[in-house]
XYZ file of C-alpha atoms in Angstrom:
343
model
C 0.238 0.249 -0.240
C 1.694 2.768 -1.164
C -1.594 5.912 1.254
C 0.069 8.427 2.691
C -0.189 8.129 6.381
C -1.766 12.193 7.479
C 2.061 12.309 9.628
C 4.090 12.027 7.403
C 2.604 14.390 4.953
C 4.089 17.346 5.605
C 7.079 15.496 5.605
C 6.937 13.986 2.857
C 5.889 17.538 1.392
C 9.192 19.268 2.551
C 11.311 16.686 0.906
C 9.815 15.620 -2.418
C 8.079 12.200 -2.879
C 10.923 9.315 -4.227
C 12.144 9.921 -7.466
C 11.558 6.228 -8.833
C 7.414 7.948 -8.071
C 5.710 8.464 -10.986
C 2.948 9.514 -9.744
C 0.738 11.126 -7.054
C -2.842 11.614 -6.426
C -3.995 14.261 -3.752
C -7.265 14.183 -3.035
C -9.625 14.271 -0.201
C -12.992 16.199 0.716
C -10.983 20.111 2.392
C -10.420 21.358 -1.601
C -8.081 24.238 -0.501
C -5.769 21.969 1.445
C -6.018 19.588 -1.472
C -5.006 22.503 -4.144
C -1.920 23.739 -2.244
C -1.033 20.735 -1.395
C -0.583 20.071 -5.220
C 0.652 23.104 -5.393
C 3.276 22.913 -3.886
C 4.168 19.361 -5.369
C 4.452 20.643 -8.712
C 6.669 23.405 -6.975
C 8.656 21.278 -5.808
C 8.539 19.132 -9.515
C 8.500 21.110 -11.740
C 12.445 22.490 -13.276
C 10.684 25.866 -14.443
C 6.631 26.032 -13.868
C 6.256 29.000 -15.583
C 7.775 26.814 -18.655
C 5.313 25.391 -20.750
C 6.895 22.830 -21.778
C 7.863 21.950 -18.445
C 4.865 21.941 -17.069
C 1.707 20.416 -18.413
C -1.869 20.919 -17.514
C -4.222 18.842 -18.609
C -8.176 18.360 -17.192
C -9.576 15.584 -15.964
C -12.776 15.683 -18.703
C -10.369 15.588 -21.396
C -8.816 12.526 -19.505
C -11.590 10.916 -19.650
C -12.229 11.559 -23.850
C -9.065 10.292 -24.554
C -7.270 8.482 -21.272
C -4.077 7.350 -23.859
C -2.882 11.680 -23.929
C -1.607 11.111 -20.079
C 1.057 8.478 -21.399
C 1.652 10.442 -24.811
C 2.860 13.345 -22.583
C 4.570 11.450 -19.404
C 6.657 10.275 -22.403
C 7.114 13.683 -24.384
C 10.767 15.167 -23.697
C 10.652 19.043 -23.108
C 12.115 21.304 -25.552
C 15.774 21.221 -23.389
C 15.299 17.263 -22.605
C 14.293 18.083 -19.299
C 12.053 16.673 -17.454
C 8.532 17.189 -17.780
C 6.222 17.554 -15.409
C 2.202 17.133 -15.785
C -0.725 18.470 -13.100
C -4.404 17.149 -13.987
C -7.242 18.735 -12.359
C -10.115 16.983 -11.831
C -13.319 16.726 -13.445
C -16.797 15.299 -13.041
C -16.044 12.114 -15.432
C -13.616 8.503 -14.674
C -10.467 8.630 -15.442
C -9.113 6.225 -14.005
C -8.438 4.450 -17.364
C -5.901 7.351 -18.412
C -4.002 6.765 -14.994
C -4.021 3.054 -14.837
C -2.627 3.616 -18.399
C 0.160 6.423 -17.543
C 0.900 3.816 -14.154
C 1.708 0.366 -16.199
C 3.088 2.310 -19.453
C 6.227 3.991 -16.622
C 7.607 6.679 -19.389
C 11.096 7.944 -17.345
C 12.278 10.911 -17.016
C 7.674 12.587 -16.083
C 6.325 13.064 -12.827
C 2.808 13.873 -12.219
C 0.064 15.499 -9.929
C -3.429 14.428 -9.590
C -5.347 16.731 -8.046
C -8.679 14.887 -7.102
C -11.894 15.646 -4.929
C -13.245 12.910 -2.396
C -12.227 9.243 -3.472
C -14.381 6.630 -1.028
C -11.729 3.734 -0.570
C -13.034 1.972 -3.449
C -13.310 4.750 -6.352
C -11.493 2.951 -9.069
C -8.757 6.381 -8.975
C -7.693 5.962 -4.847
C -7.249 2.152 -5.210
C -5.038 2.566 -8.081
C -2.211 4.624 -6.675
C -2.834 3.129 -2.970
C -2.099 -0.347 -5.211
C 0.828 1.235 -7.181
C 4.387 0.740 -6.159
C 5.022 3.448 -8.763
C 1.831 5.690 -6.969
C 0.979 7.766 -3.778
C -2.271 9.025 -2.881
C -1.737 11.464 -0.382
C -5.448 12.518 1.214
C -6.056 16.005 2.756
C -8.934 16.127 5.650
C -9.686 19.069 7.805
C -7.115 20.345 10.518
C -6.639 19.844 13.513
C -5.840 22.133 16.592
C -1.933 20.745 16.434
C -1.878 20.873 12.299
C -3.484 24.339 12.955
C -0.990 25.544 15.039
C 1.731 24.775 12.815
C 0.783 26.107 10.250
C 0.563 29.379 12.097
C 4.086 29.189 12.890
C 5.006 27.680 9.401
C 3.701 30.090 7.919
C 4.397 33.251 9.490
C 7.742 32.025 9.756
C 8.560 31.816 5.930
C 7.566 35.473 6.586
C 9.926 36.518 8.444
C 7.157 36.847 11.435
C 6.905 34.993 15.395
C 3.506 34.944 16.727
C 2.870 34.998 20.900
C 1.208 31.715 21.899
C -2.030 33.015 22.755
C -2.035 35.047 19.437
C -1.097 31.417 18.219
C -3.809 30.270 19.898
C -6.918 32.906 19.620
C -6.326 32.237 15.323
C -6.053 28.658 15.545
C -8.625 28.457 17.091
C -10.622 31.914 14.789
C -9.519 29.089 11.267
C -10.113 25.468 10.163
C -12.776 25.652 7.952
C -10.981 25.617 4.741
C -6.950 25.199 4.791
C -6.898 28.154 1.436
C -9.231 30.577 4.045
C -6.477 29.535 6.785
C -3.894 30.147 4.783
C -5.768 33.883 3.586
C -6.248 34.628 6.657
C -2.788 34.307 7.934
C -1.884 36.525 5.067
C -3.583 38.984 6.302
C -2.477 38.787 9.244
C 1.232 38.806 7.957
C 0.558 41.735 6.217
C -0.758 43.629 8.897
C 2.719 42.769 11.096
C 4.712 43.181 8.252
C 7.737 45.254 9.411
C 7.572 43.455 13.211
C 9.631 40.831 14.454
C 6.206 38.992 16.326
C 2.327 38.976 16.141
C 1.245 39.941 19.474
C -2.665 39.489 20.588
C -3.728 42.527 19.467
C -3.125 42.222 16.334
C -4.967 38.461 15.899
C -7.732 40.873 17.266
C -7.478 43.125 15.444
C -7.337 41.772 12.029
C -8.525 38.331 11.427
C -12.406 37.297 10.837
C -13.470 33.982 12.233
C -14.525 32.411 9.747
C -15.059 29.257 11.957
C -17.207 30.581 14.458
C -19.222 33.930 13.511
C -19.745 33.083 9.662
C -19.393 29.296 8.602
C -20.911 27.449 11.391
C -23.893 29.682 11.162
C -24.052 29.361 7.922
C -23.846 25.341 7.865
C -26.388 24.976 11.028
C -28.317 26.881 9.278
C -28.379 25.185 6.280
C -28.800 21.882 7.572
C -31.476 22.857 10.397
C -33.669 23.954 7.080
C -33.252 28.077 8.326
C -34.066 29.007 4.841
C -34.226 32.786 5.286
C -30.738 32.187 7.853
C -29.152 30.508 5.162
C -30.184 33.573 2.585
C -29.185 35.838 4.893
C -25.703 34.429 5.863
C -25.079 33.545 2.189
C -25.296 36.904 1.052
C -22.628 37.979 4.332
C -20.066 35.659 3.611
C -20.148 36.744 -0.274
C -20.425 40.945 1.354
C -17.669 40.105 3.620
C -15.208 38.597 0.946
C -14.651 35.167 1.607
C -13.729 32.388 -0.660
C -17.513 30.109 -1.680
C -15.057 27.828 -1.024
C -14.831 27.892 2.400
C -18.618 27.206 2.597
C -18.453 24.501 0.016
C -15.629 22.882 1.806
C -17.321 23.604 5.259
C -20.699 22.502 4.133
C -18.888 18.966 2.989
C -17.136 18.023 6.023
C -20.244 18.642 8.036
C -22.417 16.545 6.270
C -20.311 13.951 6.258
C -19.920 14.382 9.720
C -23.386 13.490 10.137
C -23.123 10.716 7.961
C -20.531 8.823 9.716
C -22.496 9.614 12.666
C -25.505 8.045 12.029
C -23.774 4.957 10.653
C -22.218 4.658 13.242
C -24.254 4.120 15.552
C -27.781 3.643 13.312
C -29.907 2.936 16.532
C -29.285 5.627 18.410
C -31.052 8.635 18.806
C -30.396 11.702 17.230
C -30.063 13.363 21.261
C -26.562 9.891 21.990
C -25.030 10.986 18.790
C -24.562 14.561 19.483
C -23.387 13.404 23.019
C -20.724 11.499 21.737
C -19.962 14.570 18.893
C -16.661 14.906 20.156
C -15.906 19.276 19.746
C -18.735 20.257 18.923
C -19.772 23.541 21.318
C -22.064 23.267 23.225
C -24.140 26.374 21.941
C -24.343 24.253 17.937
C -25.599 20.607 20.232
C -29.388 21.901 19.643
C -29.075 22.495 16.229
C -26.990 19.645 15.322
C -29.620 17.004 17.031
C -32.548 18.659 15.158
C -30.318 18.378 12.134
C -29.357 14.126 12.899
C -33.005 14.257 13.518
C -34.208 15.130 10.019
C -31.721 13.359 7.693
C -31.273 9.552 6.516
C -27.933 8.920 5.444
C -29.441 8.173 2.010
C -30.330 12.040 1.502
C -26.998 13.079 3.720
C -25.137 10.863 -0.128
C -27.290 12.603 -1.970
C -26.517 16.034 -0.350
C -22.565 15.282 0.038
C -22.588 13.991 -4.185
C -24.022 17.790 -4.481
C -21.809 19.813 -2.882
C -18.875 17.370 -4.464
C -20.566 18.787 -8.042
C -20.634 22.410 -6.998
C -17.408 22.756 -5.470
C -16.075 21.305 -9.829
C -18.082 24.124 -10.674
C -16.725 26.908 -8.747
C -13.098 25.565 -9.112
C -13.604 26.353 -13.036
C -15.698 29.460 -12.601
C -14.602 33.177 -11.864
C -15.079 34.403 -8.327
C -18.740 35.651 -9.185
C -20.070 33.242 -10.660
C -18.032 30.617 -8.040
C -20.549 32.462 -5.208
C -23.527 31.689 -7.413
C -22.629 28.037 -7.931
C -22.238 28.059 -4.094
C -24.758 30.231 -2.608
C -27.544 27.937 -5.184
C -25.670 24.962 -3.900
C -26.207 25.840 -0.216
C -29.649 26.565 -0.399
C -30.785 23.513 -2.788
C -29.965 21.634 0.227
C -31.628 23.846 3.252
C -34.742 23.554 0.855
C -34.834 19.831 0.853
C -34.229 19.900 5.237
C -37.053 22.110 5.416
C -39.146 20.039 3.531
C -37.684 17.326 6.173
C -39.037 19.100 8.782
C -42.259 17.570 8.901
């Protein structure tokens, strides 16, 4: 098996994969983290990321209709004889046959990064990469408290800044919804503290919007509880504050998966028991989450997960304005379904 364990991922990203590895699959429900890790891998592999002969970008849907394209690109020698890096972006159609073909062909001198969405263990693409000795599979799940603290310190250190412990802890509590949104908040803080040596508590309180608690949780709970008016209001607020629509969808997707996991872990338990066993849930949200667990069935949650995954892909192909429309539309459809289930 070549699935990378969560604790080994950061080390692998820093040093790069073994040269014998042909293809790295990056997947998971946190689309921001998937994008960030894929970009780091590509940057480390490509001789010149700005050279179109050294770095080739392909769409998954293109490979679905032309599975041999990936083998052809991987076997092509660069203009100056350099190795090529190929970056495959996720599509809405199955392109596992293209990955299977390139793993069997084993072209020399190529490195491939495949960026995908949330894949079940039975997914053909994930199964191929986990079984191949020439591939790695890197999962991307939401950041926990330790990972967020490391992300904050590492990102600020790269910008020449340290951070006080109380400031770091407060910042970590305000993040975690989506890796892309978290990095945006850290970058904003670093810009504010530019020219100084350390970030202090007052800096965090002055700059960082509480993406995790003050906006996202309110929005997501309104959506899955079927509170249409509140969901519409919070979605507008999210857009007006200039926040990333992928953060909305990433948070909604993780919440839907958490609800589904909770229902499947103990199918006979009532909603109150499931909430009591829900780790890390703020006490103010327990009543709303209990309502959600009572209202949603596993089958309906699977449909919600599929709809959110489709919206994530649509957002990635759209400009900022249209991406917000895709995200809001998907969430409001789910809110409407939750409202219909009220009885």
